Coordinates of C-alpha atoms and ligand atoms in Angstrom, one line a residue:
M144 CA 13.4 19.7 -8.5
L145 CA 10.9 20.0 -5.6
T146 CA 12.9 22.7 -3.7
K147 CA 12.8 24.9 -6.7
R148 CA 9.0 24.6 -6.9
P149 CA 7.5 25.4 -3.5
D150 CA 3.9 25.3 -4.8
Q151 CA 4.3 21.8 -6.1
Y152 CA 6.0 20.8 -2.9
R153 CA 3.1 22.3 -0.8
Q154 CA 0.6 20.5 -3.1
L155 CA 2.4 17.2 -2.6
I156 CA 2.4 17.5 1.2
K157 CA -1.3 18.3 1.1
E158 CA -2.1 15.2 -0.9
V159 CA 0.2 12.5 0.5
N160 CA -1.3 9.6 2.4
D161 CA 0.8 10.2 5.5
A162 CA -0.1 12.9 8.0
V163 CA 2.3 15.8 7.8
Y164 CA 2.1 18.4 10.5
T165 CA 4.1 21.0 12.4
V166 CA 3.8 21.7 16.2
D167 CA 5.0 24.8 18.0
V168 CA 7.5 23.5 20.6
A169 CA 6.7 26.1 23.3
S170 CA 2.9 25.6 23.3
G171 CA 2.7 22.1 21.9
V172 CA -0.1 23.3 19.6
F173 CA -0.4 22.2 15.9
T174 CA 0.6 25.0 13.6
S175 CA -0.1 23.2 10.3
V176 CA -1.7 19.9 9.2
N177 CA -2.4 18.3 5.8
K178 CA -5.5 16.4 4.6
A179 CA -4.2 13.0 5.7
A180 CA -3.8 14.3 9.3
E181 CA -7.5 15.2 9.2
R182 CA -8.4 11.7 7.9
M183 CA -6.2 10.0 10.4
T184 CA -7.4 11.9 13.5
G185 CA -11.1 12.5 12.4
Y186 CA -10.7 16.1 13.4
T187 CA -11.0 19.0 11.0
K188 CA -8.0 21.3 10.2
K189 CA -9.7 24.1 12.2
E190 CA -10.1 21.8 15.3
L191 CA -6.5 20.5 15.0
L192 CA -4.9 24.0 14.8
L193 CA -6.3 24.9 18.2
M194 CA -5.3 21.6 19.8
P195 CA -2.2 20.8 21.8
F196 CA -0.5 17.8 20.3
P197 CA -0.6 15.7 23.5
Q198 CA -4.4 15.8 23.4
I199 CA -4.7 13.3 20.6
L200 CA -2.1 10.9 22.2
V201 CA -3.1 7.8 24.1
S202 CA -2.0 9.1 27.5
E203 CA 0.7 6.5 28.2
Y204 CA 2.7 7.8 25.2
A205 CA 2.8 11.4 26.4
P206 CA 6.0 11.0 28.4
L207 CA 7.7 9.3 25.4
V208 CA 6.7 12.1 23.0
K209 CA 7.8 14.8 25.6
Q210 CA 11.2 13.1 25.9
M211 CA 11.6 12.9 22.1
I212 CA 10.9 16.6 21.7
A213 CA 13.3 17.5 24.5
R214 CA 15.9 15.4 22.9
K215 CA 15.4 17.0 19.6
V216 CA 15.7 20.5 21.1
K217 CA 19.0 19.5 22.5
R218 CA 20.3 17.6 19.5
N219 CA 18.4 17.8 16.3
T220 CA 18.7 14.3 14.9
P221 CA 15.8 12.7 13.0
T222 CA 13.9 10.1 15.1
V223 CA 11.4 7.4 14.3
Y224 CA 9.1 6.0 17.0
E225 CA 5.8 4.3 17.4
I226 CA 2.8 5.7 19.3
E227 CA -0.9 5.4 19.5
I228 CA -3.4 8.3 18.9
V229 CA -7.0 8.6 19.8
R230 CA -9.3 9.7 17.0
K231 CA -12.2 12.0 17.5
D232 CA -14.6 9.0 17.6
G233 CA -12.5 7.5 20.4
S234 CA -10.9 4.7 18.3
V235 CA -7.2 4.2 18.7
V236 CA -4.8 4.2 15.7
P237 CA -1.1 3.0 15.9
V238 CA 1.2 5.3 14.0
E239 CA 4.8 5.5 13.2
V240 CA 6.2 9.1 13.6
S241 CA 9.3 10.5 12.1
S242 CA 10.1 14.1 13.1
R243 CA 12.7 16.8 13.0
L244 CA 13.2 20.2 14.6
I245 CA 12.9 23.3 12.4
K246 CA 12.7 27.0 12.9
N247 CA 9.7 28.9 11.7
E248 CA 10.3 32.7 11.8
G249 CA 12.8 32.0 14.6
K250 CA 10.4 29.9 16.6
P251 CA 11.3 26.2 17.1
E252 CA 8.8 23.8 15.6
I253 CA 8.6 20.1 15.2
I254 CA 7.8 18.9 11.7
G255 CA 6.5 15.4 11.7
I256 CA 5.2 12.7 9.4
A257 CA 2.8 10.1 10.9
R258 CA 2.0 6.9 9.2
D259 CA -0.9 4.7 10.0
I260 CA 0.6 1.2 10.8
S261 CA -2.7 -0.5 11.8
E262 CA -2.3 -3.2 9.1
R263 CA 1.3 -4.0 10.1
K264 CA 0.3 -4.2 13.8
N265 CA -2.6 -6.5 12.9
I266 CA -0.3 -8.9 11.1
E267 CA 2.1 -8.8 14.0
R268 CA -0.8 -9.6 16.4
Q269 CA -2.0 -12.4 14.2
K270 CA 1.5 -13.8 14.1
E271 CA 1.7 -13.7 17.9
I272 CA -1.6 -15.5 18.2
F273 CA -0.4 -18.1 15.7
V274 CA 2.9 -18.7 17.5
S275 CA 1.2 -18.9 20.9
L276 CA -1.3 -21.4 19.4
L277 CA 1.5 -23.5 18.1
T278 CA 3.3 -23.4 21.4
H279 CA 0.3 -24.2 23.6
E280 CA -1.9 -26.3 21.5
I281 CA 0.7 -28.3 19.6
K282 CA 4.0 -28.2 21.5
N283 CA 2.6 -29.0 24.9
P284 CA 0.5 -32.0 23.8
L285 CA 3.6 -33.2 21.8
T286 CA 5.7 -33.1 24.9
T287 CA 3.1 -35.2 26.8
M288 CA 2.9 -37.6 23.8
S289 CA 6.6 -37.9 23.9
M290 CA 6.6 -38.8 27.6
H291 CA 4.0 -41.5 27.1
L292 CA 5.8 -42.8 24.2
Q293 CA 9.0 -43.1 26.3
M294 CA 7.0 -45.1 28.9
L295 CA 5.6 -47.4 26.2
E296 CA 9.2 -47.9 24.9
K297 CA 10.4 -48.9 28.3
L298 CA 7.5 -51.3 28.8
H299 CA 8.4 -52.9 25.4
K300 CA 12.1 -52.5 25.5
H301 CA 12.9 -56.2 24.7
M302 CA 10.6 -56.1 21.7
T303 CA 12.4 -56.1 18.3
E304 CA 9.5 -57.0 16.0
G305 CA 5.7 -57.4 15.9
R306 CA 2.8 -54.9 15.4
A307 CA 3.3 -53.1 18.7
Y308 CA 7.0 -52.6 17.9
T309 CA 6.3 -51.3 14.4
S310 CA 3.6 -48.9 15.7
I311 CA 5.8 -47.6 18.5
S312 CA 8.7 -47.0 16.1
A313 CA 6.4 -45.2 13.6
L314 CA 5.0 -43.1 16.3
R315 CA 8.4 -42.2 17.6
L316 CA 9.5 -41.1 14.1
Q317 CA 6.4 -38.9 13.7
V318 CA 6.6 -37.3 17.1
Q319 CA 10.3 -36.6 16.7
S320 CA 9.9 -35.0 13.3
L321 CA 7.0 -32.8 14.5
N322 CA 9.0 -31.8 17.5
N323 CA 12.0 -30.9 15.4
L324 CA 9.8 -28.8 13.1
M325 CA 8.2 -27.0 16.1
N326 CA 11.5 -26.2 17.6
D327 CA 12.9 -24.9 14.4
F328 CA 9.8 -22.9 13.7
L329 CA 9.8 -21.3 17.2
E330 CA 13.5 -20.6 16.8
V331 CA 13.0 -18.8 13.5
N332 CA 10.3 -16.7 15.2
Q333 CA 12.7 -15.8 18.0
L334 CA 15.2 -14.8 15.4
A335 CA 12.7 -12.6 13.6
L336 CA 11.9 -10.9 16.9
G337 CA 15.6 -10.3 17.7
K338 CA 15.2 -12.5 20.8
F339 CA 17.9 -14.9 19.9
S340 CA 20.5 -15.1 22.6
I341 CA 23.8 -16.9 22.9
T342 CA 25.7 -17.8 26.1
K343 CA 29.4 -18.4 25.5
T344 CA 31.7 -20.7 27.5
R345 CA 35.2 -22.1 26.8
Y346 CA 35.3 -25.7 25.7
S347 CA 37.1 -28.2 23.6
L348 CA 35.7 -28.5 20.1
D349 CA 37.0 -32.0 19.9
S350 CA 34.8 -33.2 22.7
L351 CA 31.8 -31.4 21.2
V352 CA 32.3 -33.1 17.9
D353 CA 32.5 -36.5 19.7
D354 CA 29.3 -35.8 21.6
V355 CA 27.4 -34.9 18.4
I356 CA 28.7 -37.9 16.5
H357 CA 27.7 -40.2 19.4
A358 CA 24.2 -38.7 19.4
F359 CA 23.6 -40.5 16.0
P360 CA 22.5 -44.1 16.4
K361 CA 24.8 -46.6 14.7
Q362 CA 23.2 -47.1 11.3
K363 CA 24.3 -47.4 7.7
H364 CA 26.7 -44.4 7.8
T365 CA 30.0 -44.4 9.6
I366 CA 31.0 -41.0 10.8
L367 CA 34.7 -40.4 10.8
K368 CA 36.5 -37.6 12.6
Q369 CA 39.9 -36.2 11.6
G370 CA 42.1 -33.1 11.9
E371 CA 43.4 -30.9 14.7
L372 CA 41.8 -32.2 17.8
S373 CA 43.0 -30.0 20.6
I374 CA 41.4 -26.7 19.8
H375 CA 39.4 -24.7 22.3
V376 CA 36.7 -22.2 21.4
H377 CA 34.7 -19.6 23.3
A378 CA 31.2 -20.1 22.0
D379 CA 27.7 -21.2 22.8
K380 CA 28.1 -24.9 23.2
N381 CA 24.4 -25.9 22.6
R382 CA 24.2 -23.7 19.5
I383 CA 27.4 -25.0 17.9
N384 CA 26.2 -28.5 18.8
Q385 CA 22.9 -27.7 17.1
V386 CA 24.7 -26.5 13.9
L387 CA 26.9 -29.6 13.7
Y388 CA 24.0 -31.9 14.4
N389 CA 22.0 -30.3 11.6
L390 CA 24.9 -30.7 9.2
I391 CA 25.5 -34.3 10.0
S392 CA 21.8 -35.2 9.8
N393 CA 21.6 -33.5 6.4
A394 CA 24.8 -35.4 5.3
I395 CA 23.0 -38.7 6.3
K396 CA 19.7 -37.6 4.7
Y397 CA 21.1 -36.5 1.4
S398 CA 23.6 -39.4 0.9
P399 CA 21.2 -42.4 1.0
D400 CA 23.6 -44.7 -0.9
A401 CA 26.9 -43.7 0.7
K402 CA 28.5 -45.3 3.7
E403 CA 30.8 -42.6 5.1
I404 CA 30.7 -39.1 6.4
I405 CA 33.8 -37.3 7.4
V406 CA 33.9 -34.5 10.0
S407 CA 37.2 -32.6 10.0
I408 CA 38.6 -29.8 12.2
T409 CA 41.3 -27.4 10.8
K410 CA 42.8 -24.3 12.2
K411 CA 44.1 -21.3 10.2
N412 CA 44.7 -17.6 11.1
K413 CA 42.9 -17.8 14.5
Q414 CA 39.9 -19.4 12.9
V415 CA 38.8 -23.0 13.4
T416 CA 36.8 -24.7 10.6
V417 CA 34.6 -27.7 11.0
S418 CA 33.6 -29.4 7.8
V419 CA 31.1 -32.2 7.2
K420 CA 31.8 -34.0 4.0
D421 CA 29.3 -36.5 2.5
F422 CA 29.3 -38.6 -0.7
G423 CA 25.7 -38.1 -1.6
V424 CA 23.5 -36.5 -4.2
G425 CA 25.2 -33.1 -4.2
I426 CA 23.8 -29.7 -5.0
P427 CA 23.5 -28.2 -8.6
K428 CA 25.7 -25.1 -9.0
E429 CA 22.8 -22.8 -9.7
E430 CA 21.2 -23.7 -6.4
L431 CA 24.3 -23.2 -4.2
K432 CA 23.6 -19.5 -3.6
H433 CA 20.2 -20.2 -2.1
M434 CA 21.3 -22.8 0.4
F435 CA 21.1 -20.6 3.5
K436 CA 17.8 -18.9 2.7
L437 CA 14.8 -19.5 4.9
F438 CA 12.6 -22.4 3.6
Y439 CA 14.9 -23.1 0.7
R440 CA 14.9 -26.7 -0.4
T441 CA 16.7 -28.0 -3.5
K442 CA 14.7 -29.4 -6.3
Y443 CA 16.1 -32.8 -5.4
A444 CA 14.9 -32.5 -1.8
Q445 CA 11.4 -31.4 -3.0
N446 CA 11.0 -34.2 -5.5
S447 CA 12.5 -37.0 -3.4
N448 CA 11.0 -38.4 -0.2
T449 CA 13.3 -36.7 2.2
R450 CA 11.6 -34.9 5.0
G451 CA 12.5 -31.3 5.7
H452 CA 11.4 -27.7 5.7
G453 CA 14.5 -25.6 4.8
L454 CA 14.8 -24.1 8.3
G455 CA 18.0 -25.8 9.6
L456 CA 20.6 -24.1 7.5
Y457 CA 19.0 -20.7 7.9
I458 CA 19.2 -21.1 11.7
A459 CA 22.7 -22.4 11.4
Q460 CA 23.8 -19.3 9.5
Q461 CA 22.2 -17.0 12.1
I462 CA 24.0 -18.9 14.9
L463 CA 27.3 -18.4 13.1
L464 CA 26.7 -14.8 12.4
S465 CA 26.1 -14.2 16.1
H466 CA 29.5 -15.8 16.8
K467 CA 31.3 -13.7 14.2
G468 CA 31.7 -16.8 12.2
K469 CA 30.5 -18.0 8.8
I470 CA 29.1 -21.1 7.1
W471 CA 29.5 -22.2 3.4
V472 CA 29.1 -25.1 1.1
E473 CA 31.0 -26.7 -1.7
S474 CA 29.3 -29.4 -3.8
E475 CA 29.2 -31.4 -6.9
V476 CA 26.2 -33.2 -8.2
G477 CA 26.4 -36.9 -7.9
K478 CA 29.7 -36.7 -5.9
G479 CA 28.6 -35.1 -2.6
S480 CA 28.7 -31.9 -0.5
T481 CA 31.0 -30.4 2.1
F482 CA 29.3 -28.0 4.5
S483 CA 31.8 -26.0 6.6
F484 CA 31.6 -23.4 9.3
S485 CA 34.3 -21.4 11.0
I486 CA 34.5 -19.5 14.3
P487 CA 37.3 -17.7 16.1
V488 CA 39.6 -19.9 18.3
D489 CA 39.7 -19.0 21.9
S490 CA 42.4 -16.4 21.9
K491 CA 42.2 -15.9 25.7
R492 CA 43.2 -19.4 26.4
K493 CA 46.9 -20.0 27.2
K494 CA 48.9 -21.9 24.7
Q495 CA 47.2 -25.2 24.0
K496 CA 49.1 -28.5 24.3
Ligands
LIG657 P1 15.8 -29.5 5.5 O1 16.9 -30.5 5.3 O2 15.0 -29.7 6.8 O3 15.0 -29.3 4.3 P2 18.0 -27.5 5.8 O4 17.8 -26.1 6.1 O5 18.8 -28.3 6.8 O6 16.5 -28.1 5.8 O7 18.5 -27.7 4.4 C1 18.0 -27.0 3.3 C2 18.1 -27.7 2.0 O8 19.5 -27.8 1.6 C3 17.6 -29.1 2.0 O9 16.2 -29.2 1.8 C4 18.4 -29.7 0.9 O10 17.8 -29.4 -0.3 C5 19.7 -29.0 0.9 N1 20.8 -29.7 1.6 C6 21.2 -29.5 2.9 N2 22.2 -30.4 3.2 C7 22.5 -31.1 2.1 C8 23.5 -32.1 1.7 N3 24.4 -32.5 2.6 N4 23.4 -32.5 0.5 C9 22.5 -32.1 -0.5 N5 21.6 -31.2 -0.2 C10 21.6 -30.6 1.1

């Protein structure tokens, strides 16, 4: 074991890729550094051992580091934070620091490990550029195209056939599908950044279900509604609407030869469950466990002509998690699927009629 072999332990610290150092709390001066600390800062061990720790920090991080050290002296819990250091040649390196307070011959010292996170930061920056590119260079023109398309549709509103009608309809389909993809993509990005927010209000689930059903144009499928209809929930209306909309569009998309879709509402143990049942292609047993993973599409979806990107169910699951709810699926190949989600009923509301 390492603790029983101090020499090996010392050797390991000397050789590891992360900078390992100790700093005297009273003076702020480095008291020991390993090879990686020399490589990371560009200074020699000799230079570093004379240097106060704040000297290698990008100045705006000095207060944060001071605060972290003070906190550690008060309560010695391990902390991890990100800062930037200035190398001897003036270049800046982002590092992640984990540190702890120790005693060296009675004197308090900070022992720290600093990891170069340049690569991670670069990827994050590239992702930000990519998202901003998508937002400005694609989403904005798409919105403008959508507006012009609406105008064209108004001008030709009595048209039911002909070349212009076919072109406008085709354009509408493409613009809509690109728009949906953009929105889903940006939403997944918000989720990854932890910027996903919900705003809860009290409302009747029944009217929400009606609104969503009516948002679908009357086509081949009839969407039926059944179950307990007077339940109120305390939830984010737009988000729950988004979940249900996604489930019904999937039910339509993946049951091309069926005529019916059934939406049912049930209540049990202070939870309300909304289920969307279709009589479509179904999902093989071995694929069920992947259904809510990001970008997952079943083999059927990949091999058939159905459009999609495997983002909707992932987003739906995140929405439900943020409501302390859940989402699941039951399915049988060739018979159809039932996607259900449940959220708590509104417990604060007085007894419902
Ligand atoms: P998308 O439909 O855009 O690909 P989703 O995240 O909404 O994305 O769905 C992920 C995948 O789950 C789909 O690609 C499809 O393979 C499968 N799926 C979703 N709903 C159904 C359904 N009602 N019947 C069969 N397969 C479904």
